[in-house]
Short mmCIF file of C-alpha atoms in Angstrom, two decimals:
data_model
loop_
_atom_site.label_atom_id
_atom_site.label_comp_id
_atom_site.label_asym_id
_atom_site.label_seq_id
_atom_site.Cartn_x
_atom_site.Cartn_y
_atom_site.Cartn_z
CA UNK Y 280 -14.94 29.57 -4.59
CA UNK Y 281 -14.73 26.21 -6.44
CA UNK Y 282 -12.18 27.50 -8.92
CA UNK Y 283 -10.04 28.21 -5.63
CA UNK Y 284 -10.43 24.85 -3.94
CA UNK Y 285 -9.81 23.24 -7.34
CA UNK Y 286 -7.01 24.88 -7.81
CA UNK Y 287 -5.75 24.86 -3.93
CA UNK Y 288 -5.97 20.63 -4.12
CA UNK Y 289 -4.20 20.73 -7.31
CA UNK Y 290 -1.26 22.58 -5.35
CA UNK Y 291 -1.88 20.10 -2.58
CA UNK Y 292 -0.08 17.66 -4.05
CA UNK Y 293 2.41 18.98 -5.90
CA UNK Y 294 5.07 18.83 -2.93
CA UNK Y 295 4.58 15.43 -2.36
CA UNK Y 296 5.61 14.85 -6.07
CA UNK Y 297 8.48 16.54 -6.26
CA UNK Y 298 10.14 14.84 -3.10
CA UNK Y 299 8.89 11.16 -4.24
CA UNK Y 300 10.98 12.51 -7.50
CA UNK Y 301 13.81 14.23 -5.78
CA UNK Y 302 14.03 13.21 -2.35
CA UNK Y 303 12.13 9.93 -1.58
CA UNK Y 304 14.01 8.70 1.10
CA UNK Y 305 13.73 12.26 3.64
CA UNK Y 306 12.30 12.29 6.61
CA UNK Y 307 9.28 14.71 5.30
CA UNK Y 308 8.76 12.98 2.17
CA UNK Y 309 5.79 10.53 3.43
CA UNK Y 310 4.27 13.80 5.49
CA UNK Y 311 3.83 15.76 2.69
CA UNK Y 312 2.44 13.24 0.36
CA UNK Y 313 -0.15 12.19 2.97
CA UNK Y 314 -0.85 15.60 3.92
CA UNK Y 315 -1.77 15.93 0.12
CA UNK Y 316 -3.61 13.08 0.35
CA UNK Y 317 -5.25 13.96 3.31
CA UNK Y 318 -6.28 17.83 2.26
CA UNK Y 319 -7.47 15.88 -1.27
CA UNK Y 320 -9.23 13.73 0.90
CA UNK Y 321 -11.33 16.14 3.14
CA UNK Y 322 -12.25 18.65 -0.11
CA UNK Y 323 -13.51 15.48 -1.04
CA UNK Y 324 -16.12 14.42 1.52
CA UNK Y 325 -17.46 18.05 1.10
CA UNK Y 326 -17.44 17.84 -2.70
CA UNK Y 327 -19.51 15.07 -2.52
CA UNK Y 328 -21.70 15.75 0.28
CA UNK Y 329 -22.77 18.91 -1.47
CA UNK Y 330 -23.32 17.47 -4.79
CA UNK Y 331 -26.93 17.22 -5.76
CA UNK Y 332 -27.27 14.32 -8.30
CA UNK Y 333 -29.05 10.89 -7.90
CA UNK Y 334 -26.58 7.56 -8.05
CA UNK Y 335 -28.08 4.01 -8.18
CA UNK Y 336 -25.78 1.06 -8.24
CA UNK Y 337 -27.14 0.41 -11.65
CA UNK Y 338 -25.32 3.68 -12.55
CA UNK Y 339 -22.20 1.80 -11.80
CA UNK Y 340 -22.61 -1.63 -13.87
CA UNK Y 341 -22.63 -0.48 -16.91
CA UNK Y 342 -20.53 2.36 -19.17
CA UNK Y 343 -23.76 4.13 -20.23
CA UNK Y 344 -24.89 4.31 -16.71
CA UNK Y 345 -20.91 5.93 -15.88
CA UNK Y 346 -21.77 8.06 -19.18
CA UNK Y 347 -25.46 9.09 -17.71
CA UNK Y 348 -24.05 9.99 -13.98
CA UNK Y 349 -21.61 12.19 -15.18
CA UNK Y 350 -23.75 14.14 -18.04
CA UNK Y 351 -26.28 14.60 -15.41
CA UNK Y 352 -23.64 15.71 -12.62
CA UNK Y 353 -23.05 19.14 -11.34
CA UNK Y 354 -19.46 20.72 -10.59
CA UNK Y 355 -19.25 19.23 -6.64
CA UNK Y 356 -19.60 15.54 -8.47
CA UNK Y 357 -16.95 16.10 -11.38
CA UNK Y 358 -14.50 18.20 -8.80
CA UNK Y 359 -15.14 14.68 -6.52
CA UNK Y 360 -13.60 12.78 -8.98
CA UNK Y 361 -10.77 15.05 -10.04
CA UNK Y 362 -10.45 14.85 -6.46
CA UNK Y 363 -10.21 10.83 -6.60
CA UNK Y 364 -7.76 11.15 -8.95
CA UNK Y 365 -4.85 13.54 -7.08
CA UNK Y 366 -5.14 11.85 -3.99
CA UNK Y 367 -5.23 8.21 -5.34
CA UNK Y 368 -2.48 8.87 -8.21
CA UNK Y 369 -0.34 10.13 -5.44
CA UNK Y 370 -0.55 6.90 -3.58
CA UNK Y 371 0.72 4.95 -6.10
CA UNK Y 372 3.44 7.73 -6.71
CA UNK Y 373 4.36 6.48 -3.14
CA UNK Y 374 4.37 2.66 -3.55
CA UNK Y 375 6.16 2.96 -6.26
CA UNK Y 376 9.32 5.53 -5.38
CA UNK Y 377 8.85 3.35 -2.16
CA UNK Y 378 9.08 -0.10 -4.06
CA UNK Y 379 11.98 1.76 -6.23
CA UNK Y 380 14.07 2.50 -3.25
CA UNK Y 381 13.77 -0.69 -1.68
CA UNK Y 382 14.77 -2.44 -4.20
CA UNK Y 383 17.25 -0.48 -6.09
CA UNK Y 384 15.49 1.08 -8.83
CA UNK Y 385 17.81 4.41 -10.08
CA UNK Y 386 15.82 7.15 -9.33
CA UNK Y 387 16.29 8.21 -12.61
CA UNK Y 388 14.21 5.00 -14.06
CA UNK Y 389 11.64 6.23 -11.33
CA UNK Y 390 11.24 10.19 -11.53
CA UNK Y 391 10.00 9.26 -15.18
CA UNK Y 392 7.48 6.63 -14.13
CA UNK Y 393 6.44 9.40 -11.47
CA UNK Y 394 5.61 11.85 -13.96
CA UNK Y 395 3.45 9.24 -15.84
CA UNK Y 396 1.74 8.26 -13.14
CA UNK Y 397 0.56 12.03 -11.94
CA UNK Y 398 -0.38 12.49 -15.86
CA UNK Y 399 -1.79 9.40 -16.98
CA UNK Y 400 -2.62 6.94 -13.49
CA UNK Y 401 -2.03 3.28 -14.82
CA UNK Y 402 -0.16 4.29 -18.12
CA UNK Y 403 2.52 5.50 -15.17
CA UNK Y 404 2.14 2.25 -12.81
CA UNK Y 405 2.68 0.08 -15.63
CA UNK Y 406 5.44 1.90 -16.55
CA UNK Y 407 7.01 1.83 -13.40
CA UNK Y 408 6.45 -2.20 -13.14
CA UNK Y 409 7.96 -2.91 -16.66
CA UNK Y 410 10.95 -0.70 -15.14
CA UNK Y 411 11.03 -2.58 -12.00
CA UNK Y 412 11.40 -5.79 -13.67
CA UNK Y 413 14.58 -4.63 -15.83
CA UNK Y 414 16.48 -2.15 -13.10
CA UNK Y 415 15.55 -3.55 -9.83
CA UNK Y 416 19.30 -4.77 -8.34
CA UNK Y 417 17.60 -6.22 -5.47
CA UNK Y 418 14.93 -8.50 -6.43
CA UNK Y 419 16.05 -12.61 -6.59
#
């Protein structure tokens, strides 16, 4: 069952992706991404409340204590922050085919930027700031 919601919330937000790439400017575009978002979003509440590992903030000050939580985690906990990942990744996806639009960005500088972002989070949002700064036609 957790191979099937894992790979049902990977599918989840695969629509969204393809219109912020192809078509962000439809009518549908911002539904589907938040409905992939949103599905992310609810597998992940039940991910988490079904997880059975101990957290204390000092898990979260240091690396080790990241390192520690994880080692020690069972699948509900990793899936969780696979989880994190889709739905947050595809948030910036939005801000920034949203940003590209609005400002002029060719969607062909964005669809790459896109990609990175899905695959790599920040390498992707950096990406698509560096290309802001030399395509954008409508910033002063």
């Amino acid at each position: 069952a957790m191979e099937h919601a894992f790979s049902f919330c990977n599918a989840a937000v695969m629509p969204g992706w393809i219109c912020l790439a192809a078509a962000p400017t439809w009518r549908h575009t911002r539904k589907l991404v938040f409905g992939g978002v949103c599905v992310n979003a609810v597998f992940y509440v039940v991910m988490f409340a079904t997880t059975k590992f101990e957290m204390s903030v000092a898990s979260l000050s240091s690396l080790q204590g990241i390192r520690e939580l994880f080692q020690g985690a069972d699948a509900p906990l990793h899936m969780a922050a696979w989880l994190h990942y889709l739905a947050f990744d595809l948030l910036v996806g939005l801000l920034e085919a949203e940003d590209g639009v609005k400002n002029g960005v060719p969607r062909a500088v964005v669809a790459p930027c896109l990609g990175l972002t899905l695959m790599a989070g920040p390498v992707g949002a950096l990406s698509y700031g560096i290309a802001r700064q030399l395509f954008a036609s409508k910033i002063k």
